[in-house]
PDB file of C-alpha atoms in Angstrom:
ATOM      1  CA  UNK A   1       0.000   0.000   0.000  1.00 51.00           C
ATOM      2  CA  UNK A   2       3.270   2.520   0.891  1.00 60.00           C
ATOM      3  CA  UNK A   3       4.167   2.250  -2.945  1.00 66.00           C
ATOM      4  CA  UNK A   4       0.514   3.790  -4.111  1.00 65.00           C
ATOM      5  CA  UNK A   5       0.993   6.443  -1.303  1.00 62.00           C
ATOM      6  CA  UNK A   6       4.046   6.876  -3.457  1.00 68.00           C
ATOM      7  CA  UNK A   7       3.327   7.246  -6.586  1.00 68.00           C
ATOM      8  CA  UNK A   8       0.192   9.720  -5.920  1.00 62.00           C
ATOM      9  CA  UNK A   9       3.028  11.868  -3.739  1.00 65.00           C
ATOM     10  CA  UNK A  10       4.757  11.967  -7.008  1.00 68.00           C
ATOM     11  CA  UNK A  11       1.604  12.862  -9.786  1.00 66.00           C
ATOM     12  CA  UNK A  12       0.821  15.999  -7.892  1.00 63.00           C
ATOM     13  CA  UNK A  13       4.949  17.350  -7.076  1.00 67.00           C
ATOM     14  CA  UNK A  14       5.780  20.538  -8.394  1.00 69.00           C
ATOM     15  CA  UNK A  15       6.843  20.295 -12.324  1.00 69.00           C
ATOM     16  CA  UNK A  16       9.960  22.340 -12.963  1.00 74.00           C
ATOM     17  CA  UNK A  17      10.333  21.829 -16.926  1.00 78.00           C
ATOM     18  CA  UNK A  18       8.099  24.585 -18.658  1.00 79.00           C
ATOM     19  CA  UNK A  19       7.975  22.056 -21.857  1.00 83.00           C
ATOM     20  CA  UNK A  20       6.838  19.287 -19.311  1.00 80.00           C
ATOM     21  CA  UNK A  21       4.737  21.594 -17.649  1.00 79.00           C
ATOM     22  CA  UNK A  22       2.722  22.505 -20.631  1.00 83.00           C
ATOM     23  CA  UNK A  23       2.185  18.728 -21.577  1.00 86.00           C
ATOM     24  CA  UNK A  24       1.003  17.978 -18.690  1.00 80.00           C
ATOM     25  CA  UNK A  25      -1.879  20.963 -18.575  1.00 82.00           C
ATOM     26  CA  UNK A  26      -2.621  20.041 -22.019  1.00 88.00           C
ATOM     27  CA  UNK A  27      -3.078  16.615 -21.718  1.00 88.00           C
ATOM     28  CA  UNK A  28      -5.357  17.020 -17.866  1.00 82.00           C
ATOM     29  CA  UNK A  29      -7.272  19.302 -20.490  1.00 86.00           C
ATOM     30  CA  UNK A  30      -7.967  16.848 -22.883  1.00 91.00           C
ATOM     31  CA  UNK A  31      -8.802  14.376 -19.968  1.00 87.00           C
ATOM     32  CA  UNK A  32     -11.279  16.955 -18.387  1.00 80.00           C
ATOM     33  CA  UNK A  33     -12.754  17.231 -21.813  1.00 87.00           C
ATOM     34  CA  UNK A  34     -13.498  13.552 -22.392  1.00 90.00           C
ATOM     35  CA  UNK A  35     -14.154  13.022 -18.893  1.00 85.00           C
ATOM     36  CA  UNK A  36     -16.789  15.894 -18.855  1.00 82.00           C
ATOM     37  CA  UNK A  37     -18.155  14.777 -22.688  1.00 89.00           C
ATOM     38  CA  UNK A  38     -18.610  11.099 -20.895  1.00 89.00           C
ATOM     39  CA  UNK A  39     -20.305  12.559 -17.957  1.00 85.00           C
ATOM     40  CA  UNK A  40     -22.564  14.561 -20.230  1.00 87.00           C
ATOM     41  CA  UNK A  41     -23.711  11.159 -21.190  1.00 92.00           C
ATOM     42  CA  UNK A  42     -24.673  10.129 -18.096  1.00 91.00           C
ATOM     43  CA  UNK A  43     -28.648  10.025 -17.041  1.00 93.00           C
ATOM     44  CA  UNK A  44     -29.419  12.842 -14.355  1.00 91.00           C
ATOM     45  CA  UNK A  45     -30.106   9.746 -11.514  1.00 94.00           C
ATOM     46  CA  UNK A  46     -26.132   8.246 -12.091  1.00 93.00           C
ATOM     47  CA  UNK A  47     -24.638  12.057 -11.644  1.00 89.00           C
ATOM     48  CA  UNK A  48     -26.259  12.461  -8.837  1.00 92.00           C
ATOM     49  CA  UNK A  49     -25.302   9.441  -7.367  1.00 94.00           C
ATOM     50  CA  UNK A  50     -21.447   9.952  -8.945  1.00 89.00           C
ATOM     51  CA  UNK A  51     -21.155  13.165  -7.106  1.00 86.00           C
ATOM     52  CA  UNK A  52     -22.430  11.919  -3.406  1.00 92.00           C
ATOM     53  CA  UNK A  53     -19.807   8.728  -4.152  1.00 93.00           C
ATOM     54  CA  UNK A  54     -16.429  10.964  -5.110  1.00 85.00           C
ATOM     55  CA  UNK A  55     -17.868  13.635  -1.906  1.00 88.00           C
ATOM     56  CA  UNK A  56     -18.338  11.022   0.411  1.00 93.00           C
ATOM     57  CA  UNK A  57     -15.035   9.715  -0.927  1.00 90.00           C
ATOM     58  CA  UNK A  58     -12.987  12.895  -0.646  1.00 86.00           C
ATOM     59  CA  UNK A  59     -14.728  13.602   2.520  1.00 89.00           C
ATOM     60  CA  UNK A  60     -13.463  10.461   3.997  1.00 92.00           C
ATOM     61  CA  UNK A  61      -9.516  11.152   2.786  1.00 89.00           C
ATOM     62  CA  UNK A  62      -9.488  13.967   4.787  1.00 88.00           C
ATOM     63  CA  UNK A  63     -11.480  12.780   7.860  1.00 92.00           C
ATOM     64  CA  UNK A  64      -9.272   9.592   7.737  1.00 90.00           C
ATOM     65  CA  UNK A  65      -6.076  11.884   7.387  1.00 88.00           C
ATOM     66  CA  UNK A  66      -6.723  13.638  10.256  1.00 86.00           C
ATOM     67  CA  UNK A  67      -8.236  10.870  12.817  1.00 89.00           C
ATOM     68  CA  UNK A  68      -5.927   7.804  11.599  1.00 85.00           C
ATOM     69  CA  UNK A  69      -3.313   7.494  14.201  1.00 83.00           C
ATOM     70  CA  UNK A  70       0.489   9.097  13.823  1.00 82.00           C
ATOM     71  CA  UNK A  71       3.931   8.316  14.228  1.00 83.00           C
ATOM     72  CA  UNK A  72       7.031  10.181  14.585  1.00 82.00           C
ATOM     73  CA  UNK A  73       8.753  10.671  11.603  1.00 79.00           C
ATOM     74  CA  UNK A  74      12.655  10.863  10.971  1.00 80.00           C
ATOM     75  CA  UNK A  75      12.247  14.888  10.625  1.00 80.00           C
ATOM     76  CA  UNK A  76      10.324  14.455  14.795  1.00 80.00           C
ATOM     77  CA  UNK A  77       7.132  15.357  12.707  1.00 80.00           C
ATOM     78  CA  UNK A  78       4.030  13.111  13.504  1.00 82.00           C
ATOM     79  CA  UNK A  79       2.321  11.546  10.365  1.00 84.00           C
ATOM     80  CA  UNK A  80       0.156   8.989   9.319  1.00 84.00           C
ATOM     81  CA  UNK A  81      -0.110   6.552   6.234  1.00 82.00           C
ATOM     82  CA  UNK A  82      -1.780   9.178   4.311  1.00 83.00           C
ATOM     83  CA  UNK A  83       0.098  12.361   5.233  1.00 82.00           C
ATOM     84  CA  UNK A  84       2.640  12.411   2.656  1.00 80.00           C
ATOM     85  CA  UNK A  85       0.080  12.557   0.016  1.00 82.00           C
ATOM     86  CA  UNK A  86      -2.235  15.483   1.920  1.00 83.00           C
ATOM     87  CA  UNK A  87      -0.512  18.390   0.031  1.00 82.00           C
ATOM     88  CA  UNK A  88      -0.389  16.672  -3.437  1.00 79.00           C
ATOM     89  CA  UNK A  89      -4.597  15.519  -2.811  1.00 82.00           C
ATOM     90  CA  UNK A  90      -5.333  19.324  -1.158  1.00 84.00           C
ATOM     91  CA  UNK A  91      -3.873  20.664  -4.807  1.00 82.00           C
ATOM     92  CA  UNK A  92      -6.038  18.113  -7.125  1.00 80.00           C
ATOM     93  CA  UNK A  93      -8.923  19.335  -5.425  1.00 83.00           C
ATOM     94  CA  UNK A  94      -8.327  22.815  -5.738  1.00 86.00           C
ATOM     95  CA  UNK A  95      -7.582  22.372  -9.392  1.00 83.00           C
ATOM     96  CA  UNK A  96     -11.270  20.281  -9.036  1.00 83.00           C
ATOM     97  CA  UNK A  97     -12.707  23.311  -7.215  1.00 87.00           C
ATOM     98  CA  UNK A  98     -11.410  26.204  -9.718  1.00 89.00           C
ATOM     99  CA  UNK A  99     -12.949  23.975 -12.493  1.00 84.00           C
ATOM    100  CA  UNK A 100     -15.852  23.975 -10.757  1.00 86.00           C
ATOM    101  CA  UNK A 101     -16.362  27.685 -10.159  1.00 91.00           C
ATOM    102  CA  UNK A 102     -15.312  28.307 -13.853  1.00 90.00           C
ATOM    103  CA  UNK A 103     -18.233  25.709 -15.137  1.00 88.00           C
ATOM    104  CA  UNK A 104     -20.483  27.259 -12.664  1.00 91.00           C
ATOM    105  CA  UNK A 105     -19.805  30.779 -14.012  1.00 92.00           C
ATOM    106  CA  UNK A 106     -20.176  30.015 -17.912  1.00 93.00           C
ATOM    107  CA  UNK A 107     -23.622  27.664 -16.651  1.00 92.00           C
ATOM    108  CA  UNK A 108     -25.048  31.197 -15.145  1.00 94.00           C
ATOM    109  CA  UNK A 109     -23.389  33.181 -17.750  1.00 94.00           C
ATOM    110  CA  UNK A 110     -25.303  31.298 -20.435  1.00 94.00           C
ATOM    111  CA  UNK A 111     -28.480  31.079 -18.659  1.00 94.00           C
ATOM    112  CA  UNK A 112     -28.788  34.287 -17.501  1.00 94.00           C
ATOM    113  CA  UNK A 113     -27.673  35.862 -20.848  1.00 94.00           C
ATOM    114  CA  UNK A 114     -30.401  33.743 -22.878  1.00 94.00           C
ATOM    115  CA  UNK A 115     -33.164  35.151 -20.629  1.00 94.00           C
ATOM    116  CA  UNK A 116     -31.595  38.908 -20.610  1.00 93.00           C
ATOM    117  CA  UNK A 117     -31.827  39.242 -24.614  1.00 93.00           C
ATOM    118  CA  UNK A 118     -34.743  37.273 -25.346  1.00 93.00           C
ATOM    119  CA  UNK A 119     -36.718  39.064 -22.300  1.00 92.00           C
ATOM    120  CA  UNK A 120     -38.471  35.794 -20.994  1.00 91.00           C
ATOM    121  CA  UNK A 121     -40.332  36.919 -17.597  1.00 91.00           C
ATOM    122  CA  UNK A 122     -37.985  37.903 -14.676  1.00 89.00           C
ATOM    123  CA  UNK A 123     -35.416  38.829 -17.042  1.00 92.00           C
ATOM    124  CA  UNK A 124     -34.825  41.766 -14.680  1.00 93.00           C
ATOM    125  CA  UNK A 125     -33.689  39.318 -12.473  1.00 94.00           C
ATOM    126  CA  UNK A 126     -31.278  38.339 -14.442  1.00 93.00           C
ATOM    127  CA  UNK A 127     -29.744  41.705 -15.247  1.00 94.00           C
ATOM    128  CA  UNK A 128     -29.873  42.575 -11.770  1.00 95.00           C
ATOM    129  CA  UNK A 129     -27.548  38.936 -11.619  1.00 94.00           C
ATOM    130  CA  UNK A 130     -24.915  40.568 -14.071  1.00 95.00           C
ATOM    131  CA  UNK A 131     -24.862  43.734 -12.276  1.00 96.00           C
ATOM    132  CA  UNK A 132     -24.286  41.883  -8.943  1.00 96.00           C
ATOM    133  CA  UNK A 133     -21.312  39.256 -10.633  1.00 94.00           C
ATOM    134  CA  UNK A 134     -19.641  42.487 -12.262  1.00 94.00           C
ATOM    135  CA  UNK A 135     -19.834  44.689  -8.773  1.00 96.00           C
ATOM    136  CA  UNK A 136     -17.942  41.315  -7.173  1.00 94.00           C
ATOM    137  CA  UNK A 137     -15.098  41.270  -9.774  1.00 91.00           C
ATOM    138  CA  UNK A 138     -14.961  44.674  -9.215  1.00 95.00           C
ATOM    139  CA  UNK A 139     -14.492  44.890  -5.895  1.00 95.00           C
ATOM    140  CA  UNK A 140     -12.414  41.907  -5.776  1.00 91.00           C
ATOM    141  CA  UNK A 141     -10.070  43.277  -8.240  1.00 92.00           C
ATOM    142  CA  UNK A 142      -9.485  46.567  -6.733  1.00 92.00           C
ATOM    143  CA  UNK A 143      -9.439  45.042  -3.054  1.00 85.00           C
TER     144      UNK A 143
END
């Protein structure tokens, strides 16, 4: 079990080669994109039942990580079976979570815009959405 502790340690370390760098976004990119197009396929019943399983899942890593027990380590730090990987697994699923908030933006984008031009009822909701998002970026950008 170490050795897959191991190898997941090593798929999220820092990349130092540019070249190798850009590879490697371009080909998560392409995975994203197939993985996404697959999911698309997907009737509404098995996504909802794929996202509780991979929440519950990476729920668990972290509750597990922080309740298994620990050992001292050479360095005097205490650590567990799955604390070598916790920085590597934190990074995936902030790279998970950007995704997310980009997907959710171009979702409301869309949605929001369609019912702005063609003026379907509570379209003024729907401006007053766009004023809100571009008062945020705004504000965020100046703070």
């Amino acid at each position: 079990m170490p050795g897959v502790f191991h190898w997941i340690y090593q798929q999220f370390t820092v990349i130092q080669s540019a070249p190798i760098f850009l590879l490697v976004i371009l080909l998560a990119t392409v995975l994203f994109v197939a993985v996404m197009a697959g999911l698309h396929q997907l009737s509404p019943q098995a996504k909802k039942w794929l996202t509780i399983v991979c929440t519950f899942l990476a729920g668990s890593y972290f509750l597990l990580e922080y309740f298994l027990p620990t050992q001292m380590n050479a360095k005097g730090q205490a650590e567990n079976l799955l604390t070598p990987t916790i920085e590597g697994v934190t990074t995936f699923v902030t790279f998970i979570f950007i995704w997310t908030i980009f997907l959710g933006l171009i979702s409301l984008t869309i949605v929001h815009g369609r019912r702005l031009v063609k003026q379907h009822p509570g379209w003024h909701n729907s401006l007053a959405f766009f004023i809100a998002f571009f008062a945020m970026v705004i504000a965020g950008v100046l703070s």
